[in-house]
Short mmCIF file of C-alpha atoms in Angstrom, two decimals:
data_model
loop_
_atom_site.label_atom_id
_atom_site.label_comp_id
_atom_site.label_asym_id
_atom_site.label_seq_id
_atom_site.Cartn_x
_atom_site.Cartn_y
_atom_site.Cartn_z
CA UNK C 1 -14.60 15.15 -17.04
CA UNK C 2 -12.95 12.78 -19.58
CA UNK C 3 -12.53 9.09 -18.82
CA UNK C 4 -10.17 6.85 -21.16
CA UNK C 5 -10.07 3.10 -21.03
CA UNK C 6 -6.97 1.00 -21.61
CA UNK C 7 -6.78 -3.04 -21.87
CA UNK C 8 -3.49 -3.62 -21.03
CA UNK C 9 -3.43 -7.73 -20.50
CA UNK C 10 -4.59 -11.13 -20.22
CA UNK C 11 -3.51 -13.31 -17.93
CA UNK C 12 -3.89 -17.40 -17.36
CA UNK C 13 -3.30 -17.89 -13.34
CA UNK C 14 -3.28 -21.61 -12.50
CA UNK C 15 -1.03 -21.27 -9.34
CA UNK C 16 -1.79 -20.82 -5.51
CA UNK C 17 -0.66 -19.77 -2.58
CA UNK C 18 -1.28 -19.86 1.39
CA UNK C 19 -2.10 -16.79 3.00
CA UNK C 20 -3.69 -15.41 6.17
CA UNK C 21 -6.64 -13.38 7.41
CA UNK C 22 -5.63 -9.94 8.01
CA UNK C 23 -7.27 -6.64 9.82
CA UNK C 24 -6.25 -3.61 7.48
CA UNK C 25 -9.66 -1.96 7.08
CA UNK C 26 -11.97 -0.03 9.62
CA UNK C 27 -15.00 -1.36 8.55
CA UNK C 28 -17.63 0.47 10.66
CA UNK C 29 -15.64 4.29 9.12
CA UNK C 30 -16.30 2.52 5.83
CA UNK C 31 -19.59 1.76 6.58
CA UNK C 32 -19.97 5.58 7.40
CA UNK C 33 -18.27 6.69 4.77
CA UNK C 34 -20.62 4.97 1.98
CA UNK C 35 -23.29 6.02 4.05
CA UNK C 36 -22.73 9.62 3.92
CA UNK C 37 -21.89 9.75 0.23
CA UNK C 38 -25.37 7.63 -0.73
CA UNK C 39 -26.63 10.58 1.33
CA UNK C 40 -25.69 13.26 -0.96
CA UNK C 41 -28.29 14.64 -3.29
CA UNK C 42 -26.30 14.44 -6.46
CA UNK C 43 -24.83 11.11 -5.74
CA UNK C 44 -25.67 9.84 -8.90
CA UNK C 45 -22.81 12.19 -10.47
CA UNK C 46 -19.86 10.02 -8.68
CA UNK C 47 -21.45 7.05 -10.24
CA UNK C 48 -19.33 6.98 -13.08
CA UNK C 49 -16.20 4.27 -12.21
CA UNK C 50 -18.61 1.99 -10.98
CA UNK C 51 -21.08 2.23 -13.65
CA UNK C 52 -18.57 1.32 -16.31
CA UNK C 53 -16.87 -1.32 -14.01
CA UNK C 54 -20.21 -3.30 -13.46
CA UNK C 55 -20.90 -2.36 -17.52
CA UNK C 56 -17.94 -5.10 -17.82
CA UNK C 57 -18.60 -7.08 -15.60
CA UNK C 58 -21.65 -7.51 -17.30
CA UNK C 59 -19.96 -8.30 -20.88
CA UNK C 60 -18.00 -11.18 -19.13
CA UNK C 61 -21.44 -12.51 -18.15
CA UNK C 62 -22.67 -12.76 -21.60
CA UNK C 63 -19.58 -14.10 -22.97
CA UNK C 64 -21.10 -17.41 -21.10
CA UNK C 65 -22.74 -19.28 -23.40
CA UNK C 66 -25.57 -19.90 -20.76
CA UNK C 67 -28.27 -18.76 -18.52
CA UNK C 68 -28.04 -18.44 -15.05
CA UNK C 69 -31.56 -19.36 -13.22
CA UNK C 70 -30.07 -17.93 -9.62
CA UNK C 71 -27.25 -15.53 -9.39
CA UNK C 72 -25.89 -13.33 -6.47
CA UNK C 73 -24.31 -9.90 -6.39
CA UNK C 74 -21.76 -9.43 -3.79
CA UNK C 75 -21.57 -5.72 -2.61
CA UNK C 76 -23.95 -4.31 -5.56
CA UNK C 77 -24.24 -0.91 -4.89
CA UNK C 78 -26.78 0.70 -7.11
CA UNK C 79 -27.36 -2.32 -9.13
CA UNK C 80 -24.27 -1.32 -11.63
CA UNK C 81 -24.32 -4.75 -12.61
CA UNK C 82 -27.82 -5.78 -12.82
CA UNK C 83 -29.05 -2.88 -14.93
CA UNK C 84 -26.89 -4.53 -17.79
CA UNK C 85 -28.04 -7.90 -17.61
CA UNK C 86 -31.04 -9.46 -18.57
CA UNK C 87 -29.93 -13.39 -18.80
CA UNK C 88 -30.27 -13.88 -15.14
CA UNK C 89 -33.43 -14.43 -13.17
CA UNK C 90 -33.60 -14.42 -10.51
CA UNK C 91 -30.85 -12.20 -8.90
CA UNK C 92 -30.51 -12.13 -4.99
CA UNK C 93 -28.12 -8.39 -4.21
CA UNK C 94 -26.22 -7.95 -1.30
CA UNK C 95 -26.78 -4.28 0.17
CA UNK C 96 -28.22 -1.49 -1.57
CA UNK C 97 -29.92 -0.97 -4.96
CA UNK C 98 -31.54 1.10 -6.84
CA UNK C 99 -34.15 -0.38 -9.10
CA UNK C 100 -33.36 -2.86 -12.18
CA UNK C 101 -35.58 -4.59 -14.82
CA UNK C 102 -34.88 -8.45 -13.82
CA UNK C 103 -36.27 -9.97 -10.93
CA UNK C 104 -34.07 -9.58 -7.44
CA UNK C 105 -34.48 -9.59 -3.57
CA UNK C 106 -32.01 -7.67 -1.49
CA UNK C 107 -30.34 -8.47 1.00
CA UNK C 108 -28.31 -5.89 3.67
CA UNK C 109 -25.32 -8.22 5.04
CA UNK C 110 -21.63 -8.55 5.23
CA UNK C 111 -19.40 -8.76 2.55
CA UNK C 112 -17.06 -10.99 4.79
CA UNK C 113 -19.93 -13.02 6.05
CA UNK C 114 -22.10 -14.46 3.35
CA UNK C 115 -25.87 -15.62 5.31
CA UNK C 116 -26.26 -18.25 2.29
CA UNK C 117 -26.17 -22.01 2.35
CA UNK C 118 -23.72 -24.14 0.49
CA UNK C 119 -24.33 -24.93 -3.66
CA UNK C 120 -26.92 -22.39 -4.09
CA UNK C 121 -26.13 -20.44 -6.75
CA UNK C 122 -25.23 -20.68 -10.27
CA UNK C 123 -23.50 -17.28 -10.42
CA UNK C 124 -21.82 -14.99 -8.11
CA UNK C 125 -20.83 -11.38 -9.52
CA UNK C 126 -19.15 -8.48 -7.60
CA UNK C 127 -17.86 -5.04 -8.91
CA UNK C 128 -15.72 -2.61 -7.21
CA UNK C 129 -16.44 -4.13 -3.46
CA UNK C 130 -14.07 -6.96 -2.76
CA UNK C 131 -11.20 -4.18 -2.55
CA UNK C 132 -12.45 -2.85 1.12
CA UNK C 133 -12.57 -6.60 2.74
CA UNK C 134 -9.93 -7.62 5.53
CA UNK C 135 -10.13 -11.35 4.84
CA UNK C 136 -9.86 -11.39 1.14
CA UNK C 137 -9.00 -15.14 0.76
CA UNK C 138 -11.98 -16.21 3.13
CA UNK C 139 -14.69 -14.04 1.07
CA UNK C 140 -13.19 -15.86 -1.90
CA UNK C 141 -13.58 -18.99 -0.12
CA UNK C 142 -17.14 -18.34 1.09
CA UNK C 143 -18.22 -16.88 -2.66
CA UNK C 144 -16.72 -20.70 -3.96
CA UNK C 145 -18.61 -22.57 -1.09
CA UNK C 146 -22.22 -21.00 -1.91
CA UNK C 147 -21.32 -21.54 -5.79
CA UNK C 148 -22.93 -24.66 -7.33
CA UNK C 149 -20.35 -27.08 -8.95
CA UNK C 150 -19.77 -25.83 -12.93
CA UNK C 151 -21.26 -22.36 -10.95
CA UNK C 152 -19.05 -19.37 -12.19
CA UNK C 153 -17.76 -16.45 -9.92
CA UNK C 154 -17.11 -13.22 -12.00
CA UNK C 155 -15.73 -10.00 -10.45
CA UNK C 156 -13.95 -6.38 -10.55
CA UNK C 157 -11.94 -5.14 -8.04
CA UNK C 158 -9.57 -2.14 -7.82
CA UNK C 159 -5.63 -3.03 -8.17
CA UNK C 160 -2.45 -2.04 -6.75
CA UNK C 161 -1.32 0.56 -9.37
CA UNK C 162 -4.68 2.54 -8.91
CA UNK C 163 -4.26 6.78 -7.84
CA UNK C 164 -0.53 6.71 -8.10
CA UNK C 165 -0.54 10.06 -9.27
CA UNK C 166 -2.26 11.15 -5.85
CA UNK C 167 -0.26 8.60 -3.65
CA UNK C 168 3.44 9.82 -5.06
CA UNK C 169 2.32 13.38 -5.27
CA UNK C 170 0.95 13.14 -1.55
CA UNK C 171 4.31 11.14 -0.29
CA UNK C 172 7.02 13.80 -1.81
CA UNK C 173 4.87 16.82 -0.47
CA UNK C 174 4.87 15.24 3.02
CA UNK C 175 8.34 14.75 2.30
CA UNK C 176 9.08 18.06 2.07
CA UNK C 177 6.73 19.86 4.32
CA UNK C 178 6.93 17.47 7.34
CA UNK C 179 9.84 15.14 6.81
CA UNK C 180 7.87 12.09 6.64
CA UNK C 181 5.01 10.40 5.24
CA UNK C 182 2.32 8.90 5.85
CA UNK C 183 -0.28 6.20 4.06
CA UNK C 184 -3.05 8.20 2.41
CA UNK C 185 -4.11 5.66 -0.08
CA UNK C 186 -5.66 2.56 1.16
CA UNK C 187 -3.31 -0.46 -0.03
CA UNK C 188 -4.67 -2.69 -2.78
CA UNK C 189 -4.40 -6.15 -4.06
CA UNK C 190 -1.41 -6.76 -7.13
CA UNK C 191 -2.69 -8.60 -9.87
CA UNK C 192 -0.04 -10.97 -9.10
CA UNK C 193 -1.74 -12.35 -6.22
CA UNK C 194 -5.25 -12.14 -7.14
CA UNK C 195 -4.51 -15.89 -9.41
CA UNK C 196 -2.91 -17.08 -6.48
CA UNK C 197 -5.90 -16.27 -3.97
CA UNK C 198 -8.65 -17.57 -6.36
CA UNK C 199 -6.84 -20.66 -6.67
CA UNK C 200 -6.37 -21.25 -2.92
CA UNK C 201 -10.18 -20.80 -2.64
CA UNK C 202 -10.58 -23.70 -4.68
CA UNK C 203 -11.48 -22.14 -8.38
CA UNK C 204 -10.23 -23.62 -11.28
CA UNK C 205 -10.20 -22.47 -15.10
CA UNK C 206 -9.28 -19.47 -14.07
CA UNK C 207 -8.95 -15.48 -16.22
CA UNK C 208 -7.69 -12.40 -14.58
CA UNK C 209 -7.36 -9.37 -16.81
CA UNK C 210 -6.72 -5.64 -16.40
CA UNK C 211 -8.14 -2.42 -17.45
CA UNK C 212 -6.56 0.83 -17.03
CA UNK C 213 -9.44 3.48 -16.74
CA UNK C 214 -8.16 7.05 -16.89
CA UNK C 215 -10.17 10.04 -15.49
CA UNK C 216 -9.30 13.83 -16.25
CA UNK C 217 -10.51 15.86 -13.29
CA UNK C 218 -9.36 20.13 -13.15
CA UNK C 219 -7.01 19.46 -10.46
CA UNK C 220 -6.17 17.34 -7.32
CA UNK C 221 -8.77 18.35 -4.96
CA UNK C 222 -11.22 17.89 -7.82
CA UNK C 223 -9.68 14.28 -7.35
CA UNK C 224 -9.97 13.93 -3.39
CA UNK C 225 -13.45 15.25 -3.37
CA UNK C 226 -14.84 12.62 -6.24
CA UNK C 227 -13.40 9.88 -4.10
CA UNK C 228 -15.34 11.28 -0.93
CA UNK C 229 -18.35 11.36 -2.66
CA UNK C 230 -17.84 7.93 -4.15
CA UNK C 231 -17.70 6.63 -0.57
CA UNK C 232 -14.04 5.54 -1.38
CA UNK C 233 -11.90 7.75 0.85
CA UNK C 234 -8.78 5.81 2.98
CA UNK C 235 -10.44 3.72 5.98
CA UNK C 236 -7.25 1.86 6.60
CA UNK C 237 -6.25 1.56 10.73
CA UNK C 238 -2.96 2.94 10.09
CA UNK C 239 -4.42 5.90 8.21
CA UNK C 240 -3.51 9.61 8.64
CA UNK C 241 -6.69 11.42 10.11
CA UNK C 242 -5.25 15.14 9.39
CA UNK C 243 -3.81 16.31 6.62
CA UNK C 244 -1.60 20.21 6.44
CA UNK C 245 -3.07 22.80 4.22
CA UNK C 246 0.46 23.53 2.86
CA UNK C 247 1.11 19.93 2.13
CA UNK C 248 -2.12 19.61 0.19
CA UNK C 249 -1.45 22.73 -1.79
CA UNK C 250 2.45 21.30 -2.19
CA UNK C 251 0.97 17.96 -3.25
CA UNK C 252 -1.81 19.59 -5.88
CA UNK C 253 1.34 21.75 -7.46
CA UNK C 254 3.81 18.38 -7.51
CA UNK C 255 0.61 16.45 -8.83
CA UNK C 256 0.27 19.11 -11.75
CA UNK C 257 4.22 19.59 -12.12
CA UNK C 258 4.58 15.48 -13.05
CA UNK C 259 1.34 14.23 -14.37
CA UNK C 260 -0.62 17.46 -15.58
CA UNK C 261 -2.16 17.03 -19.01
CA UNK C 262 -1.85 19.87 -21.44
CA UNK C 263 -5.29 21.52 -21.25
CA UNK C 264 -3.88 21.96 -17.43
CA UNK C 265 -6.22 19.04 -16.27
CA UNK C 266 -4.60 16.14 -14.20
CA UNK C 267 -5.44 12.49 -15.05
CA UNK C 268 -6.11 10.01 -12.15
CA UNK C 269 -5.59 6.42 -12.91
CA UNK C 270 -7.69 3.57 -11.86
CA UNK C 271 -6.53 -0.02 -12.40
CA UNK C 272 -9.15 -2.57 -12.60
CA UNK C 273 -8.81 -6.39 -12.18
CA UNK C 274 -11.06 -8.35 -13.69
CA UNK C 275 -11.46 -12.00 -12.16
CA UNK C 276 -13.46 -15.45 -13.42
CA UNK C 277 -13.15 -18.43 -11.57
CA UNK C 278 -15.19 -21.80 -11.92
CA UNK C 279 -16.21 -24.61 -9.00
CA UNK C 280 -15.59 -27.39 -10.40
CA UNK C 281 -17.58 -30.28 -11.82
CA UNK C 282 -16.69 -33.50 -13.65
CA UNK C 283 -18.41 -32.02 -16.90
CA UNK C 284 -15.57 -29.71 -17.49
CA UNK C 285 -12.83 -29.83 -19.95
CA UNK C 286 -9.66 -31.34 -18.19
CA UNK C 287 -6.25 -31.11 -19.49
CA UNK C 288 -4.47 -33.97 -21.22
CA UNK C 289 -2.23 -36.13 -18.88
CA UNK C 290 1.46 -35.25 -19.10
CA UNK C 291 3.39 -37.21 -21.46
CA UNK C 292 0.27 -37.83 -23.52
CA UNK C 293 0.71 -36.00 -26.89
CA UNK C 294 1.78 -38.11 -29.59
CA UNK C 295 3.92 -35.01 -32.04
CA UNK C 296 6.62 -34.07 -31.08
CA UNK C 297 7.44 -29.84 -31.24
CA UNK C 298 10.47 -31.09 -33.37
CA UNK C 299 8.55 -32.10 -35.70
CA UNK C 300 6.23 -28.99 -36.42
CA UNK C 301 8.70 -27.66 -39.01
CA UNK C 302 8.00 -31.00 -41.07
CA UNK C 303 4.24 -30.22 -41.59
CA UNK C 304 2.92 -29.34 -44.79
CA UNK C 305 0.19 -26.90 -45.14
CA UNK C 306 -2.11 -26.29 -47.90
CA UNK C 307 -4.75 -23.35 -48.27
#
């Protein structure tokens, strides 16, 4: 298996947009999928994507030049972030975990309903969990509430262009064999919406950036098998329960024809959105008032630089 990580761009997001709660995912089904995946004897071999994203979230924590007396990891999985950290102590972990070096306390709870008081944590983290949240605006507001003033939220989630190869191949195969298609890949948040959602929740000094992780597999069936092993199968309410054998074979052929590599492997692209947002505090830097500049852009050409 070959993994390639490609950094695409960094965006400064300052705007916000009002949105409403939705009920897209069957959360009960998602719990069953994750429980089944975690029961596999070789479940660790499916952790490569979460380990990669977790290490990159940890890198962003180290980019902040301060320590955090108390932190929360929302949807921690097997401590994919915590195992890379040493500057956070203690650590509260929501959901399951594996052993890590820093002191931690595990709380089993739903990411959509955080059981903590306001102004509790200096740092909130989340990696590869928020894309299964029905009410993402509400979840971000809860994260904002449990942060202390001047606290920071650093997270990662799957973006809208994820698995576009698989999505397109299944749609074309179903159109050919069945005369129509149903959604087989869960809907994901677009990068253009993420900054708006963070701003709507109350965060400021926002940063959103994108990584594109490309994993090569022997074929489409192996892509689908690994998604199942990760506990990342579709759990949208409008999912189609049955995929015909002929359609699967046709989709696999289309996948290889349209996206196949020279060595006969096929790529699967995972778009990972990374986000940073701060809870406002009077000590934070603020932009200068509009019209307060004392130098005009028209005068820049008159400036003489000497070295």
